[in-house]
Coordinates of C-alpha atoms in Angstrom, one line a residue:
Chain A
R14 CA -20.1 0.2 -1.1
K15 CA -16.3 0.0 -0.8
E16 CA -14.3 0.7 -3.8
V17 CA -12.3 -2.5 -3.5
E18 CA -13.6 -5.3 -1.6
Q19 CA -11.8 -8.7 -0.8
D20 CA -12.7 -12.0 0.9
P21 CA -12.6 -11.4 4.4
G22 CA -10.6 -14.3 5.4
P23 CA -8.5 -15.5 7.3
F24 CA -7.6 -18.4 5.0
N25 CA -5.9 -21.3 7.0
V26 CA -4.6 -24.1 4.5
P27 CA -2.2 -26.9 4.8
E28 CA 1.1 -26.8 3.0
G29 CA 0.8 -28.0 -0.7
A30 CA -2.8 -26.6 -0.9
T31 CA -4.2 -24.7 -3.8
V32 CA -6.0 -21.4 -2.5
A33 CA -7.9 -18.6 -4.4
F34 CA -8.5 -15.1 -3.4
N35 CA -11.2 -12.8 -4.9
C36 CA -11.3 -9.2 -5.3
T37 CA -14.1 -7.0 -6.9
Y38 CA -13.8 -3.1 -7.6
S39 CA -16.3 -0.7 -8.0
N40 CA -15.0 1.9 -10.6
S41 CA -15.4 0.5 -14.1
A42 CA -13.0 2.8 -15.3
S43 CA -10.3 1.6 -13.5
Q44 CA -6.9 1.2 -15.4
S45 CA -4.6 -1.1 -13.7
F46 CA -4.7 -3.8 -11.2
F47 CA -2.0 -5.6 -8.9
W48 CA -1.7 -7.9 -6.0
Y49 CA 0.7 -6.8 -3.1
R50 CA 1.9 -8.9 -0.3
Q51 CA 2.3 -7.6 3.1
D52 CA 4.1 -9.7 5.9
C53 CA 3.3 -9.1 9.4
R54 CA 4.7 -5.9 10.6
K55 CA 6.4 -5.0 7.3
E56 CA 5.7 -2.8 4.1
P57 CA 3.3 -4.0 1.2
K58 CA 5.3 -5.3 -1.6
L59 CA 4.3 -5.7 -5.3
L60 CA 3.5 -9.7 -6.0
M61 CA 2.2 -9.3 -9.4
S62 CA 0.5 -6.8 -11.8
V63 CA -2.8 -8.2 -13.3
Y64 CA -3.8 -8.3 -16.9
S65 CA -7.0 -9.0 -18.9
S66 CA -5.1 -11.9 -20.6
G67 CA -4.3 -13.3 -17.2
N68 CA -0.7 -13.9 -16.3
E69 CA 1.3 -16.4 -14.1
D70 CA 4.5 -16.1 -12.2
G71 CA 5.6 -19.4 -10.9
R72 CA 2.9 -20.8 -8.5
F73 CA 0.9 -17.6 -8.7
T74 CA -1.7 -16.9 -11.4
A75 CA -3.7 -13.8 -11.6
Q76 CA -6.9 -13.2 -13.6
L77 CA -8.8 -10.0 -14.4
N78 CA -12.4 -9.9 -15.5
R79 CA -13.3 -6.2 -16.6
A80 CA -16.8 -7.1 -17.2
S81 CA -17.5 -8.5 -13.9
Q82 CA -15.1 -6.0 -12.4
Y83 CA -13.4 -9.0 -10.7
I84 CA -9.7 -9.9 -10.1
S85 CA -8.5 -13.2 -8.5
L86 CA -5.2 -14.7 -7.5
L87 CA -4.7 -18.3 -7.3
I88 CA -1.8 -19.8 -5.2
R89 CA -0.8 -23.4 -6.1
D90 CA 1.1 -25.8 -3.8
S91 CA 1.3 -23.5 -1.0
K92 CA 4.3 -22.9 1.0
L93 CA 4.8 -21.8 4.7
S94 CA 6.4 -18.7 3.3
D95 CA 3.3 -17.7 1.6
S96 CA 1.6 -16.9 5.0
A97 CA 0.9 -12.9 4.6
T98 CA -1.9 -10.6 4.1
Y99 CA -2.7 -10.3 0.3
L100 CA -3.7 -6.8 -0.7
C101 CA -5.9 -6.2 -4.0
V102 CA -5.0 -2.8 -5.5
V103 CA -6.8 -0.6 -8.3
N104 CA -5.3 2.5 -10.0
D105 CA -8.2 4.5 -10.8
A106 CA -6.3 7.1 -12.6
N107 CA -6.5 7.7 -16.3
Y108 CA -3.0 9.5 -16.0
G109 CA -0.8 9.3 -13.2
Q110 CA -1.7 7.4 -10.0
N111 CA -4.6 6.9 -7.9
F112 CA -4.2 3.7 -6.0
V113 CA -7.1 2.2 -4.0
F114 CA -6.2 -0.6 -1.7
G115 CA -8.7 -3.4 -0.6
P116 CA -8.6 -4.5 3.2
G117 CA -6.4 -7.4 2.3
T118 CA -6.9 -11.1 2.8
R119 CA -5.0 -13.1 5.4
L120 CA -3.4 -16.3 4.5
S121 CA -1.7 -18.8 7.1
V122 CA -0.3 -21.9 5.7
L123 CA -0.2 -24.5 8.3
P124 CA 2.5 -27.3 8.4
Chain B
S195 CA 12.9 -0.5 -8.2
A196 CA 14.1 2.5 -6.2
V197 CA 15.5 1.9 -2.7
I198 CA 13.4 3.9 -0.3
S199 CA 14.7 4.7 3.4
Q200 CA 12.3 5.8 6.2
K201 CA 13.4 7.2 9.7
P202 CA 12.4 6.7 12.3
S203 CA 11.6 3.1 11.9
R204 CA 9.6 3.3 15.1
D205 CA 8.8 5.6 17.7
I206 CA 6.7 5.9 21.1
C207 CA 5.5 9.6 21.4
Q208 CA 3.6 11.5 23.9
R209 CA 0.2 12.8 23.2
G210 CA 0.3 16.7 22.1
T211 CA 3.9 16.4 20.5
S212 CA 4.7 16.3 16.8
L213 CA 7.0 13.8 14.9
T214 CA 8.5 14.3 11.5
I215 CA 9.3 11.2 9.5
Q216 CA 11.7 11.3 6.8
C217 CA 11.7 9.4 3.3
Q218 CA 14.8 9.5 1.3
V219 CA 15.0 7.7 -2.1
D220 CA 18.3 6.7 -4.0
S221 CA 17.3 8.0 -7.3
Q222 CA 15.1 11.2 -8.6
V223 CA 11.3 10.1 -8.7
T224 CA 8.4 12.1 -10.1
M225 CA 5.9 11.1 -7.6
M226 CA 6.0 10.6 -3.8
F227 CA 3.2 9.7 -1.7
W228 CA 2.5 9.4 2.0
Y229 CA 0.2 6.5 3.0
R230 CA -1.3 5.7 6.7
Q231 CA -2.3 2.1 7.8
Q232 CA -4.1 2.0 11.0
P233 CA -4.0 -1.4 13.1
G234 CA -5.9 -4.1 11.3
Q235 CA -6.7 -1.8 8.3
S236 CA -5.6 -1.2 4.9
L237 CA -3.6 1.7 3.4
T238 CA -5.0 5.1 3.0
L239 CA -3.4 7.8 1.1
I240 CA -2.7 11.0 3.1
A241 CA -1.3 13.1 0.3
T242 CA 0.8 13.3 -2.7
A243 CA 4.2 15.2 -2.1
N244 CA 4.8 17.6 -5.0
Q245 CA 8.5 18.9 -5.5
G246 CA 8.6 22.7 -5.1
S247 CA 4.8 23.2 -4.5
E248 CA 2.2 22.3 -1.8
A249 CA 1.1 18.8 -1.2
T250 CA -2.2 17.4 -2.6
Y251 CA -4.2 16.2 0.3
E252 CA -6.9 13.5 0.1
S253 CA -10.2 13.9 1.6
G254 CA -10.1 13.8 5.7
F255 CA -6.4 15.1 5.9
V256 CA -5.2 18.6 6.2
I257 CA -2.0 20.4 5.9
D258 CA -2.0 21.7 9.5
K259 CA -2.3 18.3 11.0
F260 CA 0.0 16.5 8.4
P261 CA 2.3 19.1 6.8
I262 CA 4.7 17.9 4.2
S263 CA 7.8 18.9 2.5
R264 CA 9.5 17.9 -0.7
P265 CA 12.5 20.0 -1.5
N266 CA 13.9 17.9 -4.1
L267 CA 13.1 14.8 -6.3
T268 CA 14.7 12.2 -3.8
F269 CA 13.4 13.5 -0.3
S270 CA 10.3 14.2 1.6
T271 CA 9.1 14.7 5.1
L272 CA 5.6 14.0 6.8
T273 CA 5.2 15.6 10.0
V274 CA 2.3 14.2 12.2
S275 CA 1.1 17.2 14.5
N276 CA -0.4 17.5 17.9
M277 CA -0.5 13.6 18.2
S278 CA -3.4 11.8 19.9
P279 CA -3.7 7.9 20.4
E280 CA -5.6 7.6 17.1
D281 CA -2.7 8.8 15.1
S282 CA -1.0 5.5 16.2
S283 CA -0.3 3.9 12.8
I284 CA 2.2 2.9 10.4
Y285 CA 3.3 5.7 8.2
L286 CA 4.7 4.7 4.7
C287 CA 6.4 6.7 2.0
S288 CA 5.9 5.4 -1.5
V289 CA 7.2 6.4 -4.9
G290 CA 6.0 6.0 -8.5
D291 CA 7.0 7.4 -11.9
R292 CA 4.4 9.1 -13.9
N293 CA 5.1 6.7 -16.5
S294 CA 5.2 3.6 -14.5
V295 CA 2.4 1.6 -13.5
T296 CA 3.4 0.4 -9.8
I297 CA 4.4 2.0 -6.8
Y298 CA 7.0 0.8 -4.2
F299 CA 7.1 1.5 -0.5
G300 CA 9.6 2.3 2.3
E301 CA 9.9 0.1 5.3
G302 CA 7.4 2.2 7.2
S303 CA 7.6 4.2 10.4
W304 CA 5.5 2.7 13.3
L305 CA 4.2 5.4 15.5
T306 CA 2.6 4.7 19.1
V307 CA 1.1 7.7 20.8
V308 CA 0.6 7.3 24.5

């Protein structure tokens, strides 16, 4: 079983739609969780951290369920500019950093 | 976040040659990492570049193939040695602080081996 798994996608949605991505991780001792965004032929960029209490940043909402080892990202009112690959990232290290990247889910927002 | 500059941004290399990628950060950082992203794949950590000592390599990566230097807290190099077409990838430098919880990436170096 892979350490971090994501919906394979691609997701093709119309502008204005709401779309949700799911991610599961295998290491129950994982410490911190993130969503990164990667545009075509660009480097990954941090989108948001994910906390147990859930967190929201504008149209983006991230949730963490430690019991189920599950992370989600919800995008409301999709924009064309949201088209990208979304990477679920888990830090396994108790101290320092051991980032494990999921395979990514591709999103295409269509006009 | 720190500004991370990589060069070359892209290159086409002949089989059997070696290429050194440079990573420059605009501030001192504790931790620097080198990742590889093969076509259509996610990111894989190659090694942690340690200042003043040998890099720490992940399983499947060895120093002879990917020698790394880290002479100070703002600079690192990764060499891809004796390249083959299977080495065609994006190579990404990233930085993080031991006390921070996130990492940030340079723009990447796109290598094509022919």
